[in-house]
mmCIF file of C-alpha atoms and ligand atoms in Angstrom:
data_model
loop_
_atom_site.group_PDB
_atom_site.id
_atom_site.type_symbol
_atom_site.label_atom_id
_atom_site.label_comp_id
_atom_site.label_asym_id
_atom_site.label_seq_id
_atom_site.Cartn_x
_atom_site.Cartn_y
_atom_site.Cartn_z
ATOM 1 C CA MET J 1 11.574 -10.209 -16.649
ATOM 2 C CA ASP J 2 9.764 -9.622 -19.945
ATOM 3 C CA VAL J 3 6.528 -7.737 -19.146
ATOM 4 C CA LYS J 4 4.566 -9.108 -22.110
ATOM 5 C CA ASP J 5 1.315 -10.735 -20.882
ATOM 6 C CA LYS J 6 2.357 -10.151 -17.246
ATOM 7 C CA VAL J 7 -0.158 -8.801 -14.715
ATOM 8 C CA VAL J 8 1.250 -5.608 -13.199
ATOM 9 C CA ILE J 9 -0.254 -3.493 -10.408
ATOM 10 C CA VAL J 10 0.675 0.205 -10.664
ATOM 11 C CA THR J 11 -0.404 2.332 -7.716
ATOM 12 C CA GLY J 12 -0.696 6.078 -8.295
ATOM 13 C CA ALA J 13 -1.543 5.373 -11.945
ATOM 14 C CA SER J 14 -3.703 8.481 -12.436
ATOM 15 C CA SER J 15 -0.844 10.985 -12.778
ATOM 16 C CA GLY J 16 2.880 11.618 -13.192
ATOM 17 C CA ILE J 17 5.306 8.704 -13.017
ATOM 18 C CA GLY J 18 2.570 6.084 -12.468
ATOM 19 C CA LEU J 19 0.635 7.244 -15.515
ATOM 20 C CA ALA J 20 3.740 7.275 -17.747
ATOM 21 C CA LEU J 21 4.693 3.846 -16.443
ATOM 22 C CA SER J 22 1.232 2.366 -17.019
ATOM 23 C CA LYS J 23 1.306 3.533 -20.645
ATOM 24 C CA ILE J 24 4.803 2.119 -21.288
ATOM 25 C CA LEU J 25 3.950 -1.218 -19.646
ATOM 26 C CA SER J 26 0.744 -1.489 -21.656
ATOM 27 C CA GLU J 27 2.615 -0.684 -24.902
ATOM 28 C CA LYS J 28 4.995 -3.558 -24.049
ATOM 29 C CA GLY J 29 2.037 -5.933 -23.731
ATOM 30 C CA ALA J 30 1.493 -6.027 -19.960
ATOM 31 C CA LYS J 31 -1.960 -6.246 -18.355
ATOM 32 C CA VAL J 32 -1.993 -3.237 -16.058
ATOM 33 C CA ALA J 33 -4.134 -2.832 -12.934
ATOM 34 C CA LEU J 34 -4.503 0.938 -12.550
ATOM 35 C CA VAL J 35 -4.843 1.992 -8.911
ATOM 36 C CA SER J 36 -5.520 5.391 -7.304
ATOM 37 C CA ARG J 37 -8.369 7.274 -5.610
ATOM 38 C CA SER J 38 -9.672 8.946 -8.814
ATOM 39 C CA GLN J 39 -12.234 6.723 -10.525
ATOM 40 C CA GLU J 40 -12.966 9.045 -13.440
ATOM 41 C CA LYS J 41 -9.317 9.702 -14.302
ATOM 42 C CA LEU J 42 -8.511 5.985 -14.161
ATOM 43 C CA ASN J 43 -11.524 5.072 -16.322
ATOM 44 C CA ASN J 44 -10.397 7.537 -18.993
ATOM 45 C CA ILE J 45 -6.816 6.226 -18.908
ATOM 46 C CA SER J 46 -8.022 2.630 -19.041
ATOM 47 C CA LYS J 47 -9.965 3.244 -22.275
ATOM 48 C CA ASN J 48 -6.648 3.529 -24.150
ATOM 49 C CA LEU J 49 -4.762 0.721 -22.404
ATOM 50 C CA LYS J 50 -5.616 -2.766 -23.682
ATOM 51 C CA ASP J 51 -6.507 -5.351 -20.990
ATOM 52 C CA SER J 52 -6.147 -2.771 -18.190
ATOM 53 C CA PHE J 53 -8.321 -2.910 -15.071
ATOM 54 C CA VAL J 54 -9.308 -0.052 -12.775
ATOM 55 C CA VAL J 55 -9.280 -0.396 -8.989
ATOM 56 C CA VAL J 56 -10.117 2.619 -6.844
ATOM 57 C CA ALA J 57 -8.279 2.438 -3.523
ATOM 58 C CA ASP J 58 -6.799 4.757 -0.937
ATOM 59 C CA MET J 59 -3.324 3.286 -0.528
ATOM 60 C CA SER J 60 -2.970 4.798 2.943
ATOM 61 C CA LYS J 61 -5.823 2.599 4.243
ATOM 62 C CA GLU J 62 -4.816 -0.936 5.138
ATOM 63 C CA ASP J 63 -8.207 -2.557 4.392
ATOM 64 C CA GLU J 64 -8.472 -0.822 1.004
ATOM 65 C CA VAL J 65 -4.965 -1.973 0.052
ATOM 66 C CA ARG J 66 -5.788 -5.613 0.855
ATOM 67 C CA LEU J 67 -9.124 -5.383 -0.990
ATOM 68 C CA MET J 68 -7.378 -3.849 -4.021
ATOM 69 C CA VAL J 69 -4.987 -6.803 -4.296
ATOM 70 C CA ASN J 70 -7.890 -9.257 -3.944
ATOM 71 C CA LYS J 71 -9.804 -7.486 -6.724
ATOM 72 C CA VAL J 72 -6.812 -7.605 -9.077
ATOM 73 C CA PHE J 73 -6.258 -11.305 -8.358
ATOM 74 C CA ASP J 74 -9.984 -12.099 -8.840
ATOM 75 C CA HIS J 75 -9.957 -10.248 -12.172
ATOM 76 C CA TYR J 76 -6.760 -11.621 -13.738
ATOM 77 C CA GLY J 77 -6.172 -14.848 -11.758
ATOM 78 C CA SER J 78 -2.508 -13.951 -11.165
ATOM 79 C CA ILE J 79 -0.224 -11.074 -10.080
ATOM 80 C CA ASP J 80 3.312 -11.014 -11.509
ATOM 81 C CA ILE J 81 4.554 -7.534 -10.613
ATOM 82 C CA LEU J 82 3.585 -4.997 -7.929
ATOM 83 C CA ILE J 83 4.789 -1.423 -8.383
ATOM 84 C CA ASN J 84 4.284 0.688 -5.248
ATOM 85 C CA ASN J 85 4.393 4.170 -6.752
ATOM 86 C CA ALA J 86 1.618 6.181 -5.009
ATOM 87 C CA GLY J 87 3.199 8.693 -2.672
ATOM 88 C CA ILE J 88 3.022 12.178 -1.225
ATOM 89 C CA GLY J 89 5.592 14.828 -0.334
ATOM 90 C CA TYR J 90 5.790 16.802 2.893
ATOM 91 C CA TYR J 91 7.718 20.039 3.325
ATOM 92 C CA ALA J 92 8.266 21.023 6.950
ATOM 93 C CA SER J 93 11.176 21.755 9.235
ATOM 94 C CA ILE J 94 11.689 19.356 12.133
ATOM 95 C CA GLU J 95 10.553 22.140 14.454
ATOM 96 C CA ASP J 96 7.266 22.665 12.575
ATOM 97 C CA THR J 97 6.529 19.039 11.707
ATOM 98 C CA LYS J 98 2.985 18.079 12.651
ATOM 99 C CA ILE J 99 2.730 14.528 13.896
ATOM 100 C CA GLU J 100 -0.652 14.020 12.208
ATOM 101 C CA ASN J 101 0.984 14.931 8.868
ATOM 102 C CA LEU J 102 3.958 12.674 9.578
ATOM 103 C CA ARG J 103 1.479 9.836 10.107
ATOM 104 C CA LYS J 104 -0.289 10.635 6.805
ATOM 105 C CA VAL J 105 3.021 10.531 4.943
ATOM 106 C CA PHE J 106 4.188 7.263 6.498
ATOM 107 C CA ASP J 107 0.723 5.686 6.027
ATOM 108 C CA LEU J 108 0.910 6.286 2.262
ATOM 109 C CA ASN J 109 4.644 6.160 1.504
ATOM 110 C CA THR J 110 5.725 3.316 3.784
ATOM 111 C CA ILE J 111 2.887 1.373 5.420
ATOM 112 C CA GLY J 112 0.622 1.173 2.323
ATOM 113 C CA PRO J 113 3.431 -0.349 0.227
ATOM 114 C CA LEU J 114 4.288 -2.776 3.044
ATOM 115 C CA VAL J 115 0.655 -3.950 3.276
ATOM 116 C CA ALA J 116 0.496 -4.318 -0.518
ATOM 117 C CA MET J 117 3.668 -6.428 -0.352
ATOM 118 C CA GLN J 118 2.181 -8.592 2.395
ATOM 119 C CA SER J 119 -0.906 -9.119 0.234
ATOM 120 C CA VAL J 120 0.908 -10.143 -2.958
ATOM 121 C CA ILE J 121 3.687 -12.260 -1.408
ATOM 122 C CA PRO J 122 1.501 -15.353 -0.723
ATOM 123 C CA ILE J 123 0.120 -15.125 -4.275
ATOM 124 C CA MET J 124 3.610 -14.824 -5.786
ATOM 125 C CA LYS J 125 4.921 -17.686 -3.629
ATOM 126 C CA LYS J 126 2.143 -19.951 -4.940
ATOM 127 C CA GLN J 127 2.882 -18.854 -8.515
ATOM 128 C CA GLY J 128 6.573 -19.662 -8.103
ATOM 129 C CA GLY J 129 7.864 -16.078 -8.244
ATOM 130 C CA GLY J 130 7.261 -12.411 -8.975
ATOM 131 C CA MET J 131 8.636 -8.904 -8.698
ATOM 132 C CA ILE J 132 7.952 -5.988 -6.380
ATOM 133 C CA ILE J 133 9.278 -2.542 -7.242
ATOM 134 C CA ASN J 134 9.052 0.235 -4.696
ATOM 135 C CA ILE J 135 9.425 3.849 -5.771
ATOM 136 C CA SER J 136 11.583 5.602 -3.222
ATOM 137 C CA SER J 137 13.242 8.986 -3.804
ATOM 138 C CA GLY J 138 16.719 10.404 -4.254
ATOM 139 C CA THR J 139 15.997 12.446 -1.121
ATOM 140 C CA ALA J 140 16.264 9.168 0.819
ATOM 141 C CA LEU J 141 19.992 9.291 0.048
ATOM 142 C CA MET J 142 20.372 12.948 1.092
ATOM 143 C CA TYR J 143 19.712 15.274 4.019
ATOM 144 C CA ILE J 144 17.663 18.103 2.542
ATOM 145 C CA PRO J 145 16.292 20.728 4.945
ATOM 146 C CA ASN J 146 12.474 20.583 5.295
ATOM 147 C CA MET J 147 12.282 17.095 3.776
ATOM 148 C CA SER J 148 13.169 14.998 6.816
ATOM 149 C CA VAL J 149 9.817 13.234 7.161
ATOM 150 C CA TYR J 150 9.341 12.595 3.450
ATOM 151 C CA SER J 151 12.902 11.372 2.924
ATOM 152 C CA SER J 152 12.677 9.180 6.041
ATOM 153 C CA SER J 153 9.457 7.576 4.804
ATOM 154 C CA LYS J 154 11.257 6.724 1.554
ATOM 155 C CA ARG J 155 14.432 5.580 3.370
ATOM 156 C CA ALA J 156 12.275 3.207 5.416
ATOM 157 C CA LEU J 157 10.674 1.930 2.225
ATOM 158 C CA GLY J 158 14.125 1.225 0.770
ATOM 159 C CA GLY J 159 15.139 -0.702 3.883
ATOM 160 C CA ILE J 160 11.936 -2.736 3.850
ATOM 161 C CA SER J 161 12.408 -3.506 0.148
ATOM 162 C CA LEU J 162 16.005 -4.741 0.272
ATOM 163 C CA THR J 163 15.351 -6.746 3.440
ATOM 164 C CA ALA J 164 12.285 -8.342 1.834
ATOM 165 C CA ASN J 165 14.457 -9.194 -1.156
ATOM 166 C CA GLU J 166 16.805 -11.163 1.122
ATOM 167 C CA GLU J 167 13.839 -12.906 2.814
ATOM 168 C CA LEU J 168 12.158 -13.863 -0.465
ATOM 169 C CA LYS J 169 15.180 -14.958 -2.520
ATOM 170 C CA ASN J 170 14.371 -18.634 -2.151
ATOM 171 C CA HIS J 171 10.863 -18.028 -3.473
ATOM 172 C CA ASN J 172 12.090 -16.390 -6.687
ATOM 173 C CA ILE J 173 10.562 -13.043 -5.656
ATOM 174 C CA LYS J 174 12.708 -10.012 -6.355
ATOM 175 C CA VAL J 175 12.112 -6.754 -4.458
ATOM 176 C CA SER J 176 13.833 -3.673 -5.855
ATOM 177 C CA VAL J 177 13.954 0.074 -5.218
ATOM 178 C CA VAL J 178 13.955 2.969 -7.671
ATOM 179 C CA TYR J 179 15.304 6.390 -6.661
ATOM 180 C CA PRO J 180 13.911 9.191 -8.858
ATOM 181 C CA THR J 181 15.097 12.758 -8.328
ATOM 182 C CA ILE J 182 13.105 15.847 -9.300
ATOM 183 C CA THR J 183 10.546 14.800 -11.860
ATOM 184 C CA ASP J 184 8.143 16.997 -13.781
ATOM 185 C CA THR J 185 4.810 15.887 -12.256
ATOM 186 C CA ASN J 186 2.147 17.275 -9.900
ATOM 187 C CA PHE J 187 4.216 16.097 -6.929
ATOM 188 C CA LEU J 188 5.050 19.565 -5.550
ATOM 189 C CA GLN J 189 1.469 20.870 -5.907
ATOM 190 C CA ASN J 190 0.131 17.722 -4.223
ATOM 191 C CA SER J 191 2.639 17.806 -1.352
ATOM 192 C CA ILE J 192 1.653 18.847 2.165
ATOM 193 C CA LYS J 193 3.413 22.095 3.140
ATOM 194 C CA GLU J 194 3.536 23.639 6.577
ATOM 195 C CA GLN J 195 2.966 27.400 6.737
ATOM 196 C CA ASN J 196 5.775 29.780 5.752
ATOM 197 C CA ILE J 197 7.840 27.018 4.234
ATOM 198 C CA ASN J 198 10.518 28.402 1.904
ATOM 199 C CA LEU J 199 10.917 26.179 -1.140
ATOM 200 C CA SER J 200 13.345 28.426 -3.026
ATOM 201 C CA ASN J 201 16.415 26.307 -2.175
ATOM 202 C CA ARG J 202 14.731 22.948 -2.470
ATOM 203 C CA ASN J 203 16.505 21.971 -5.702
ATOM 204 C CA SER J 204 20.004 23.063 -4.737
ATOM 205 C CA GLN J 205 21.311 19.497 -4.258
ATOM 206 C CA ILE J 206 19.565 18.160 -7.375
ATOM 207 C CA PRO J 207 20.704 19.733 -10.643
ATOM 208 C CA GLU J 208 18.271 18.441 -13.289
ATOM 209 C CA ILE J 209 14.546 17.877 -13.762
ATOM 210 C CA ASP J 210 13.486 14.635 -15.424
ATOM 211 C CA SER J 211 10.314 13.845 -17.326
ATOM 212 C CA ALA J 212 7.886 11.253 -15.951
ATOM 213 C CA GLU J 213 8.645 9.145 -19.050
ATOM 214 C CA TYR J 214 12.376 9.169 -18.261
ATOM 215 C CA VAL J 215 11.702 7.819 -14.756
ATOM 216 C CA ALA J 216 9.141 5.311 -16.062
ATOM 217 C CA ASN J 217 11.828 3.907 -18.371
ATOM 218 C CA LYS J 218 14.185 3.582 -15.381
ATOM 219 C CA VAL J 219 11.492 1.520 -13.624
ATOM 220 C CA LEU J 220 11.112 -0.648 -16.714
ATOM 221 C CA GLU J 221 14.891 -1.114 -16.666
ATOM 222 C CA SER J 222 14.692 -2.481 -13.126
ATOM 223 C CA ILE J 223 12.062 -4.996 -14.288
ATOM 224 C CA THR J 224 13.936 -6.164 -17.373
ATOM 225 C CA ASN J 225 17.467 -6.181 -15.869
ATOM 226 C CA GLY J 226 16.430 -7.329 -12.396
ATOM 227 C CA GLU J 227 18.644 -4.657 -10.811
ATOM 228 C CA LEU J 228 17.948 -4.236 -7.096
ATOM 229 C CA GLU J 229 18.629 -0.508 -6.837
ATOM 230 C CA VAL J 230 17.967 1.782 -9.776
ATOM 231 C CA PHE J 231 19.105 5.413 -9.590
ATOM 232 C CA ALA J 232 17.733 8.170 -11.822
ATOM 233 C CA HIS J 233 21.326 9.317 -12.396
ATOM 234 C CA ASP J 234 24.753 7.712 -12.033
ATOM 235 C CA TYR J 235 26.077 10.401 -9.646
ATOM 236 C CA MET J 236 23.664 9.051 -6.992
ATOM 237 C CA LYS J 237 25.404 5.666 -6.820
ATOM 238 C CA LYS J 238 27.519 5.200 -3.688
HETATM 239 N N1 LIG P 1 8.047 14.074 -8.770
HETATM 240 C C1 LIG P 1 9.178 13.995 -8.117
HETATM 241 O O1 LIG P 1 10.000 14.945 -8.113
HETATM 242 C C2 LIG P 1 9.525 12.727 -7.355
HETATM 243 C C3 LIG P 1 10.872 12.540 -6.960
HETATM 244 C C4 LIG P 1 11.207 11.387 -6.272
HETATM 245 C C5 LIG P 1 10.236 10.435 -5.980
HETATM 246 N N2 LIG P 1 8.936 10.645 -6.371
HETATM 247 C C6 LIG P 1 7.954 9.613 -6.012
HETATM 248 O O2 LIG P 1 7.328 9.161 -7.193
HETATM 249 C C7 LIG P 1 6.019 8.665 -6.890
HETATM 250 C C8 LIG P 1 5.019 9.220 -7.883
HETATM 251 O O3 LIG P 1 4.903 10.613 -7.697
HETATM 252 P P1 LIG P 1 4.627 11.656 -8.868
HETATM 253 O O4 LIG P 1 5.807 12.535 -8.976
HETATM 254 O O5 LIG P 1 4.133 10.953 -10.080
HETATM 255 O O6 LIG P 1 3.478 12.532 -8.167
HETATM 256 P P2 LIG P 1 1.954 12.867 -8.545
HETATM 257 O O7 LIG P 1 1.883 13.387 -9.946
HETATM 258 O O8 LIG P 1 1.476 13.728 -7.430
HETATM 259 O O9 LIG P 1 1.230 11.455 -8.508
HETATM 260 C C9 LIG P 1 0.922 10.805 -7.301
HETATM 261 C C10 LIG P 1 0.024 9.622 -7.591
HETATM 262 O O10 LIG P 1 -0.263 8.977 -6.351
HETATM 263 C C11 LIG P 1 -1.676 8.850 -6.216
HETATM 264 N N3 LIG P 1 -2.063 8.950 -4.822
HETATM 265 C C12 LIG P 1 -1.860 9.989 -3.970
HETATM 266 N N4 LIG P 1 -2.391 9.713 -2.778
HETATM 267 C C13 LIG P 1 -2.948 8.472 -2.881
HETATM 268 C C14 LIG P 1 -3.646 7.636 -1.978
HETATM 269 N N5 LIG P 1 -3.897 8.005 -0.715
HETATM 270 N N6 LIG P 1 -4.071 6.430 -2.425
HETATM 271 C C15 LIG P 1 -3.850 6.039 -3.705
HETATM 272 N N7 LIG P 1 -3.186 6.783 -4.585
HETATM 273 C C16 LIG P 1 -2.748 7.989 -4.177
HETATM 274 C C17 LIG P 1 -2.269 9.978 -7.043
HETATM 275 O O11 LIG P 1 -3.563 9.612 -7.497
HETATM 276 P P3 LIG P 1 -4.978 10.089 -6.896
HETATM 277 O O12 LIG P 1 -4.822 11.515 -6.476
HETATM 278 O O13 LIG P 1 -5.868 9.866 -8.052
HETATM 279 O O14 LIG P 1 -5.249 9.155 -5.759
HETATM 280 C C18 LIG P 1 -1.303 10.011 -8.218
HETATM 281 O O15 LIG P 1 -1.673 9.065 -9.188
HETATM 282 C C19 LIG P 1 5.743 9.063 -5.427
HETATM 283 O O16 LIG P 1 5.939 7.952 -4.586
HETATM 284 C C20 LIG P 1 6.804 10.125 -5.154
HETATM 285 O O17 LIG P 1 7.156 10.171 -3.794
HETATM 286 C C21 LIG P 1 8.579 11.763 -7.053
#
C-alpha cells in the first residue's frame, strides 16, 4: 500500500520506534494520528508533522483504546492503517514473576492491540479494506532467560495477528507482524525489572543493535510490500 494521503494510527508515537515511524510516514505524505500518554511530547512532535493529530490514550485501558479510535475516525473520517507499537518490557525470572506485573505487560502488549484491532475492523470493513501492523519482538521467536512474560505477550500478539489475517482476508484487510530485535530506544529504561535481575547476558542471543529508524523502515516495508511477517534480520527467518 502507498501511504500517501492514508490515515495511519501509530501508538507509542512519543519515543523510539513509534516516533521514528511517525516521522517517516509523515515524510511520505501520510496523515498520522500520534498516540501515547504524553500530551506535551506529542504536541511538540505534531508541530513538525503536517496533518498529524494528537490523541492521548493509555493503551492498556480498554475504554481509552476504543475512545482513541473513535477520536481518530471523527477527526479524519477514515482509518487506513493501524500500527500497534506501544509496548513495555519486563525482566523477571519465572520464579520471581509478579502476577500483577504480568497483567500490566499483557494489558499493554497484547490486550490493548487486540482492542484497537476490534475497534478499527468494522471501520476498515465499511471502507473496503485496510492494514493492521503489530509490533512484536524477536524475543517471541526465542527463549531468553528472564524474558518469558514479555516474549509470551509478543508471541500471543503474533498469533492473534496472523489468525486475524486469515479471518479478514475476504474483507481486504491485511494483518502483519514485525519482529524487531535490540533497538536503540528507551525500551530498557522503561521496562519493569524485578529486584536483583541480572541483565548482563541479555544480549547474548542477539548480536547487533539497530537504530529506531532502521526498524521504522522495516515497518514501512511491511506496508508497501504487504509482507505478513517482517524480521529485523534475515537470520531470524525460520
Ligand atoms: N527497543 C527494543 O529493543 C525493542 C525490541 C523488540 C521490540 N520492541 C517493541 O517495539 C515497540 C516500541 O518500543 P520502543 O523500543 O520504541 O520503546 P520506548 O522508547 O520505550 O517507547 C515506548 C512507547 O510506548 C508508549 N507507551 C508506553 N506505555 C504506554 C501506554 N500504557 N499507553 C500508551 N502508550 C504507551 C510510550 O509513550 P508514553 O510513555 O508517552 O505513553 C512510548 O511512545 C514496543 O512494542 C516494544 O516491545 C522494542
